Amino acid sequence: MNGYLTTHVLDTARGCPAEGLTITLYRLNGGARQQLAEMRTNDDGRTDSPILPKGEFVPGVYELVFAAGDYLRKTGQSGDEPLFLDEVPIRFGISDGEAHYHVPLLLSPFGYSTYRGS
Protein backbone atom coordinates (compact mmCIF):
# COMPACT_ATOMS: atom_id res chain seq x y z
CA MET A 1 0.00 0.00 0.00
CA ASN A 2 1.35 3.40 -0.96
CA GLY A 3 -1.14 5.48 1.03
CA TYR A 4 -0.32 7.33 4.22
CA LEU A 5 -2.03 9.38 6.93
CA THR A 6 -1.10 12.85 8.11
CA THR A 7 -2.67 15.32 10.52
CA HIS A 8 -2.13 18.76 11.94
CA VAL A 9 -3.75 20.96 14.57
CA LEU A 10 -4.55 24.65 14.31
CA ASP A 11 -5.48 26.69 17.38
CA THR A 12 -8.28 28.83 15.97
CA ALA A 13 -8.72 30.82 19.20
CA ARG A 14 -5.11 32.04 19.13
CA GLY A 15 -4.73 31.98 15.35
CA CYS A 16 -1.64 29.78 15.29
CA PRO A 17 -0.49 26.17 14.96
CA ALA A 18 -1.01 24.05 18.09
CA GLU A 19 2.55 23.13 19.10
CA GLY A 20 3.23 20.28 21.53
CA LEU A 21 -0.19 18.61 21.34
CA THR A 22 -0.13 14.82 21.77
CA ILE A 23 -2.00 12.73 19.19
CA THR A 24 -2.63 8.99 19.50
CA LEU A 25 -3.69 6.81 16.57
CA TYR A 26 -5.75 3.64 17.00
CA ARG A 27 -7.00 1.02 14.55
CA LEU A 28 -10.44 -0.37 15.38
CA ASN A 29 -11.43 -3.90 14.54
CA GLY A 30 -14.83 -4.87 15.89
CA GLY A 31 -14.63 -4.21 19.62
CA ALA A 32 -10.83 -4.17 19.69
CA ARG A 33 -8.83 -0.93 19.72
CA GLN A 34 -5.12 -1.21 18.90
CA GLN A 35 -2.76 1.70 19.49
CA LEU A 36 -0.54 2.22 16.44
CA ALA A 37 1.26 5.50 17.13
CA GLU A 38 1.63 8.43 19.49
CA MET A 39 3.22 11.69 18.38
CA ARG A 40 3.47 15.36 19.34
CA THR A 41 2.90 18.27 17.04
CA ASN A 42 5.87 20.43 16.09
CA ASP A 43 5.99 24.24 15.91
CA ASP A 44 3.93 24.10 12.71
CA GLY A 45 1.17 22.05 14.41
CA ARG A 46 2.09 18.97 12.35
CA THR A 47 3.75 15.68 13.18
CA ASP A 48 7.33 15.36 11.92
CA SER A 49 6.41 12.31 9.86
CA PRO A 50 3.17 10.66 8.73
CA ILE A 51 1.27 9.31 11.70
CA LEU A 52 0.55 6.22 9.61
CA PRO A 53 3.32 5.79 7.03
CA LYS A 54 3.47 3.84 3.79
CA GLY A 55 3.90 0.16 4.49
CA GLU A 56 1.68 0.30 7.60
CA PHE A 57 -1.29 1.88 5.82
CA VAL A 58 -4.24 -0.45 5.19
CA PRO A 59 -7.96 0.18 4.71
CA GLY A 60 -10.02 0.05 7.87
CA VAL A 61 -11.50 2.10 10.68
CA TYR A 62 -9.17 4.37 12.64
CA GLU A 63 -9.39 6.87 15.47
CA LEU A 64 -7.17 9.85 16.16
CA VAL A 65 -7.35 11.06 19.76
CA PHE A 66 -6.12 14.60 20.29
CA ALA A 67 -5.06 15.53 23.86
CA ALA A 68 -6.75 18.92 23.60
CA GLY A 69 -7.17 19.42 27.35
CA ASP A 70 -3.45 19.16 28.08
CA TYR A 71 -2.74 21.65 25.29
CA LEU A 72 -5.44 24.07 26.45
CA ARG A 73 -4.15 23.95 30.03
CA LYS A 74 -0.57 24.53 28.86
CA THR A 75 -1.60 27.58 26.79
CA GLY A 76 -3.79 29.12 29.50
CA GLN A 77 -7.06 28.50 27.65
CA SER A 78 -8.53 25.80 29.85
CA GLY A 79 -10.99 27.72 32.01
CA ASP A 80 -12.80 25.92 34.80
CA GLU A 81 -12.51 22.20 35.44
CA PRO A 82 -13.89 19.97 34.15
CA LEU A 83 -12.94 21.23 30.72
CA PHE A 84 -15.55 21.44 28.01
CA LEU A 85 -13.11 19.68 25.66
CA ASP A 86 -10.46 17.31 26.95
CA GLU A 87 -9.73 14.37 24.67
CA VAL A 88 -11.06 14.86 21.15
CA PRO A 89 -11.58 11.57 19.27
CA ILE A 90 -12.08 11.56 15.52
CA ARG A 91 -13.15 8.20 14.09
CA PHE A 92 -12.86 7.77 10.33
CA GLY A 93 -12.58 5.14 7.64
CA ILE A 94 -9.84 4.55 5.12
CA SER A 95 -11.09 2.82 1.98
CA ASP A 96 -8.33 3.56 -0.54
CA GLY A 97 -4.98 2.02 0.37
CA GLU A 98 -3.17 4.06 -2.27
CA ALA A 99 -4.37 7.53 -1.23
CA HIS A 100 -3.05 10.24 1.07
CA TYR A 101 -5.50 10.84 3.90
CA HIS A 102 -5.10 14.08 5.84
CA VAL A 103 -7.28 14.56 8.94
CA PRO A 104 -6.67 17.95 10.57
CA LEU A 105 -8.18 19.39 13.73
CA LEU A 106 -9.22 23.04 14.05
CA LEU A 107 -9.39 23.60 17.81
CA SER A 108 -10.63 26.21 20.27
CA PRO A 109 -11.52 25.79 23.97
CA PHE A 110 -15.23 25.37 23.20
CA GLY A 111 -15.34 23.78 19.77
CA TYR A 112 -13.53 21.93 17.02
CA SER A 113 -13.96 20.89 13.42
CA THR A 114 -12.28 18.49 11.04
CA TYR A 115 -12.42 17.48 7.41
CA ARG A 116 -10.60 15.25 4.97
CA GLY A 117 -7.83 17.44 3.63
CA SER A 118 -5.19 16.91 1.02
Coordinates of N, CA and C in Angstrom, one line a residue:
M1 N 0.8 -1.2 0.0 CA 0.0 0.0 0.0 C 0.9 1.2 0.0
N2 N 0.6 2.2 -0.9 CA 1.3 3.4 -1.0 C 0.7 4.6 -0.3
G3 N -0.5 4.4 0.3 CA -1.1 5.5 1.0 C -0.5 5.8 2.3
Y4 N -0.8 6.9 2.9 CA -0.3 7.3 4.2 C -1.3 8.3 4.8
L5 N -1.1 8.5 6.2 CA -2.0 9.4 6.9 C -1.2 10.5 7.6
T6 N -1.7 11.7 7.4 CA -1.1 12.9 8.1 C -2.2 13.6 8.8
T7 N -1.8 14.5 9.8 CA -2.7 15.3 10.5 C -1.9 16.6 10.9
H8 N -2.7 17.6 11.3 CA -2.1 18.8 11.9 C -3.2 19.4 12.8
V9 N -2.8 20.3 13.7 CA -3.8 21.0 14.6 C -3.5 22.5 14.5
L10 N -4.6 23.2 14.3 CA -4.6 24.6 14.3 C -5.4 25.2 15.5
D11 N -4.8 26.1 16.2 CA -5.5 26.7 17.4 C -6.2 27.9 16.8
T12 N -7.5 27.8 16.6 CA -8.3 28.8 16.0 C -8.6 30.0 16.9
A13 N -8.5 29.7 18.2 CA -8.7 30.8 19.2 C -7.5 31.8 19.2
R14 N -6.3 31.2 19.1 CA -5.1 32.0 19.1 C -4.6 32.4 17.7
G15 N -5.1 31.7 16.7 CA -4.7 32.0 15.4 C -3.3 31.5 15.0
C16 N -3.0 30.3 15.5 CA -1.6 29.8 15.3 C -1.7 28.3 15.3
P17 N -0.6 27.6 14.9 CA -0.5 26.2 15.0 C -0.5 25.7 16.4
A18 N -1.0 24.6 16.7 CA -1.0 24.0 18.1 C 0.2 23.2 18.3
E19 N 1.3 23.8 18.9 CA 2.5 23.1 19.1 C 2.5 22.3 20.4
G20 N 3.1 21.1 20.3 CA 3.2 20.3 21.5 C 2.0 19.5 21.9
L21 N 1.0 19.3 21.0 CA -0.2 18.6 21.3 C 0.0 17.1 21.0
T22 N -0.3 16.3 22.0 CA -0.1 14.8 21.8 C -1.3 14.2 21.0
I23 N -1.0 13.4 20.0 CA -2.0 12.7 19.2 C -1.7 11.2 19.2
T24 N -2.8 10.4 19.5 CA -2.6 9.0 19.5 C -3.5 8.4 18.4
L25 N -3.0 7.5 17.7 CA -3.7 6.8 16.6 C -4.0 5.4 17.0
Y26 N -5.3 5.0 16.8 CA -5.8 3.6 17.0 C -6.4 3.1 15.7
R27 N -6.3 1.8 15.6 CA -7.0 1.0 14.6 C -8.1 0.3 15.3
L28 N -9.3 0.3 14.8 CA -10.4 -0.4 15.4 C -10.8 -1.6 14.5
N29 N -11.0 -2.7 15.2 CA -11.4 -3.9 14.5 C -12.5 -4.6 15.4
G30 N -13.8 -4.4 15.0 CA -14.8 -4.9 15.9 C -14.8 -4.1 17.2
G31 N -14.7 -4.8 18.3 CA -14.6 -4.2 19.6 C -13.2 -3.9 20.1
A32 N -12.2 -4.4 19.3 CA -10.8 -4.2 19.7 C -10.3 -2.8 19.2
R33 N -9.4 -2.2 20.0 CA -8.8 -0.9 19.7 C -7.3 -1.1 19.9
Q34 N -6.6 -1.0 18.8 CA -5.1 -1.2 18.9 C -4.4 0.1 18.7
Q35 N -3.5 0.5 19.6 CA -2.8 1.7 19.5 C -1.6 1.5 18.5
L36 N -1.6 2.3 17.5 CA -0.5 2.2 16.4 C 0.6 3.2 16.6
A37 N 0.3 4.4 17.1 CA 1.3 5.5 17.1 C 0.8 6.5 18.2
E38 N 1.9 7.3 18.7 CA 1.6 8.4 19.5 C 2.7 9.4 19.1
M39 N 2.3 10.6 18.8 CA 3.2 11.7 18.4 C 2.8 13.0 19.0
R40 N 3.7 14.0 18.9 CA 3.5 15.4 19.3 C 3.6 16.3 18.1
T41 N 2.8 17.3 18.1 CA 2.9 18.3 17.0 C 4.1 19.1 17.2
N42 N 4.7 19.6 16.1 CA 5.9 20.4 16.1 C 5.4 21.9 16.1
D43 N 6.3 22.8 15.9 CA 6.0 24.2 15.9 C 5.1 24.7 14.8
D44 N 4.9 23.8 13.8 CA 3.9 24.1 12.7 C 2.6 23.4 12.9
G45 N 2.4 22.7 14.1 CA 1.2 22.1 14.4 C 1.0 20.7 13.7
R46 N 2.1 20.2 13.1 CA 2.1 19.0 12.4 C 3.0 18.0 13.1
T47 N 2.8 16.7 12.7 CA 3.8 15.7 13.2 C 5.0 15.7 12.2
D48 N 6.1 15.3 12.7 CA 7.3 15.4 11.9 C 7.4 14.3 10.8
S49 N 6.5 13.3 10.9 CA 6.4 12.3 9.9 C 5.0 11.9 9.8
P50 N 4.6 11.1 8.8 CA 3.2 10.7 8.7 C 2.8 9.8 10.0
I51 N 1.7 10.0 10.5 CA 1.3 9.3 11.7 C 1.0 7.8 11.4
L52 N 0.7 7.6 10.1 CA 0.6 6.2 9.6 C 1.3 6.2 8.3
P53 N 2.5 5.7 8.3 CA 3.3 5.8 7.0 C 3.0 4.7 6.0
K54 N 3.6 4.9 4.8 CA 3.5 3.8 3.8 C 4.0 2.5 4.4
G55 N 3.5 1.4 4.0 CA 3.9 0.2 4.5 C 3.1 -0.3 5.7
E56 N 2.5 0.6 6.5 CA 1.7 0.3 7.6 C 0.2 0.7 7.3
F57 N 0.0 1.3 6.2 CA -1.3 1.9 5.8 C -2.2 0.8 5.1
V58 N -3.3 0.5 5.8 CA -4.2 -0.4 5.2 C -5.7 0.1 5.4
P59 N -6.6 -0.2 4.5 CA -8.0 0.2 4.7 C -8.5 -0.3 6.0
G60 N -9.4 0.4 6.6 CA -10.0 0.1 7.9 C -10.6 1.3 8.6
V61 N -11.0 1.0 9.8 CA -11.5 2.1 10.7 C -10.4 2.5 11.7
Y62 N -10.2 3.8 11.8 CA -9.2 4.4 12.6 C -9.8 5.4 13.5
E63 N -9.0 5.8 14.6 CA -9.4 6.9 15.5 C -8.1 7.6 15.9
L64 N -8.2 8.9 15.6 CA -7.2 9.9 16.2 C -7.7 10.5 17.4
V65 N -6.9 10.4 18.5 CA -7.3 11.1 19.8 C -6.4 12.2 20.0
F66 N -6.9 13.4 20.1 CA -6.1 14.6 20.3 C -6.2 15.0 21.8
A67 N -5.1 15.2 22.4 CA -5.1 15.5 23.9 C -5.3 17.1 24.0
A68 N -6.4 17.5 23.6 CA -6.7 18.9 23.6 C -6.7 19.6 25.0
G69 N -7.2 18.9 26.0 CA -7.2 19.4 27.3 C -5.8 19.8 27.8
D70 N -4.8 18.9 27.7 CA -3.5 19.2 28.1 C -2.9 20.4 27.4
Y71 N -3.2 20.5 26.1 CA -2.7 21.6 25.3 C -3.4 22.9 25.8
L72 N -4.7 22.9 26.0 CA -5.4 24.1 26.4 C -5.0 24.5 27.8
R73 N -4.7 23.6 28.7 CA -4.1 23.9 30.0 C -2.8 24.6 29.9
K74 N -1.9 24.0 29.0 CA -0.6 24.5 28.9 C -0.6 26.0 28.3
T75 N -1.6 26.3 27.4 CA -1.6 27.6 26.8 C -2.5 28.6 27.5
G76 N -3.0 28.2 28.7 CA -3.8 29.1 29.5 C -5.2 29.3 29.0
Q77 N -5.7 28.4 28.2 CA -7.1 28.5 27.7 C -8.1 27.5 28.3
S78 N -7.7 26.9 29.4 CA -8.5 25.8 29.9 C -9.8 26.2 30.6
G79 N -9.8 27.3 31.3 CA -11.0 27.7 32.0 C -11.2 26.8 33.2
D80 N -12.4 26.7 33.6 CA -12.8 25.9 34.8 C -12.8 24.4 34.5
E81 N -12.4 23.7 35.5 CA -12.5 22.2 35.4 C -13.9 21.7 35.8
P82 N -14.5 20.7 35.3 CA -13.9 20.0 34.2 C -14.0 20.8 32.9
L83 N -13.0 20.5 32.0 CA -12.9 21.2 30.7 C -14.1 20.8 29.8
F84 N -14.5 21.8 29.0 CA -15.6 21.4 28.0 C -15.0 20.4 27.0
L85 N -13.8 20.6 26.5 CA -13.1 19.7 25.7 C -11.8 19.2 26.3
D86 N -11.7 17.9 26.4 CA -10.5 17.3 27.0 C -9.8 16.4 25.9
E87 N -10.2 15.2 25.8 CA -9.7 14.4 24.7 C -10.7 14.5 23.5
V88 N -10.2 14.7 22.3 CA -11.1 14.9 21.1 C -10.8 13.7 20.2
P89 N -11.7 12.7 20.2 CA -11.6 11.6 19.3 C -12.2 11.8 17.9
I90 N -11.5 11.5 16.9 CA -12.1 11.6 15.5 C -12.0 10.2 14.9
R91 N -13.1 9.5 14.7 CA -13.1 8.2 14.1 C -13.5 8.3 12.6
F92 N -12.7 7.6 11.8 CA -12.9 7.8 10.3 C -12.5 6.5 9.7
G93 N -12.9 6.3 8.4 CA -12.6 5.1 7.6 C -11.6 5.4 6.5
I94 N -10.8 4.5 6.3 CA -9.8 4.5 5.1 C -10.3 3.4 4.2
S95 N -10.6 3.8 2.9 CA -11.1 2.8 2.0 C -10.1 2.6 0.8
D96 N -9.3 3.6 0.6 CA -8.3 3.6 -0.5 C -6.9 3.4 0.0
G97 N -6.3 2.3 -0.1 CA -5.0 2.0 0.4 C -3.9 2.7 -0.4
E98 N -4.2 3.4 -1.5 CA -3.2 4.1 -2.3 C -3.2 5.6 -2.1
A99 N -4.1 6.1 -1.3 CA -4.4 7.5 -1.2 C -3.7 8.1 0.0
H100 N -3.5 9.5 -0.1 CA -3.1 10.2 1.1 C -4.3 10.7 1.8
Y101 N -4.4 10.3 3.0 CA -5.5 10.8 3.9 C -4.9 11.9 4.8
H102 N -5.5 13.0 4.9 CA -5.1 14.1 5.8 C -6.3 14.5 6.7
V103 N -6.2 14.3 8.0 CA -7.3 14.6 8.9 C -6.8 15.6 9.9
P104 N -7.1 16.9 9.7 CA -6.7 18.0 10.6 C -7.7 18.2 11.6
L105 N -7.3 18.9 12.7 CA -8.2 19.4 13.7 C -8.0 20.9 13.9
L106 N -9.2 21.6 13.8 CA -9.2 23.0 14.1 C -9.8 23.2 15.4
L107 N -9.1 23.7 16.4 CA -9.4 23.6 17.8 C -9.5 25.0 18.5
S108 N -10.5 25.1 19.3 CA -10.6 26.2 20.3 C -11.1 25.6 21.6
P109 N -11.1 26.4 22.7 CA -11.5 25.8 24.0 C -12.9 25.3 24.0
F110 N -13.8 25.8 23.1 CA -15.2 25.4 23.2 C -15.8 24.8 21.9
G111 N -14.9 24.4 21.0 CA -15.3 23.8 19.8 C -14.2 23.3 18.9
Y112 N -14.5 22.4 18.0 CA -13.5 21.9 17.0 C -14.2 21.5 15.7
S113 N -13.4 21.4 14.7 CA -14.0 20.9 13.4 C -12.8 20.1 12.7
T114 N -13.2 19.3 11.8 CA -12.3 18.5 11.0 C -12.8 18.3 9.6
Y115 N -12.0 17.8 8.8 CA -12.4 17.5 7.4 C -11.4 16.6 6.8
R116 N -11.6 16.0 5.7 CA -10.6 15.3 5.0 C -9.9 16.2 4.1
G117 N -8.6 16.5 4.4 CA -7.8 17.4 3.6 C -7.0 16.7 2.6
S118 N -6.1 17.5 2.1 CA -5.2 16.9 1.0 C -3.7 17.2 1.4

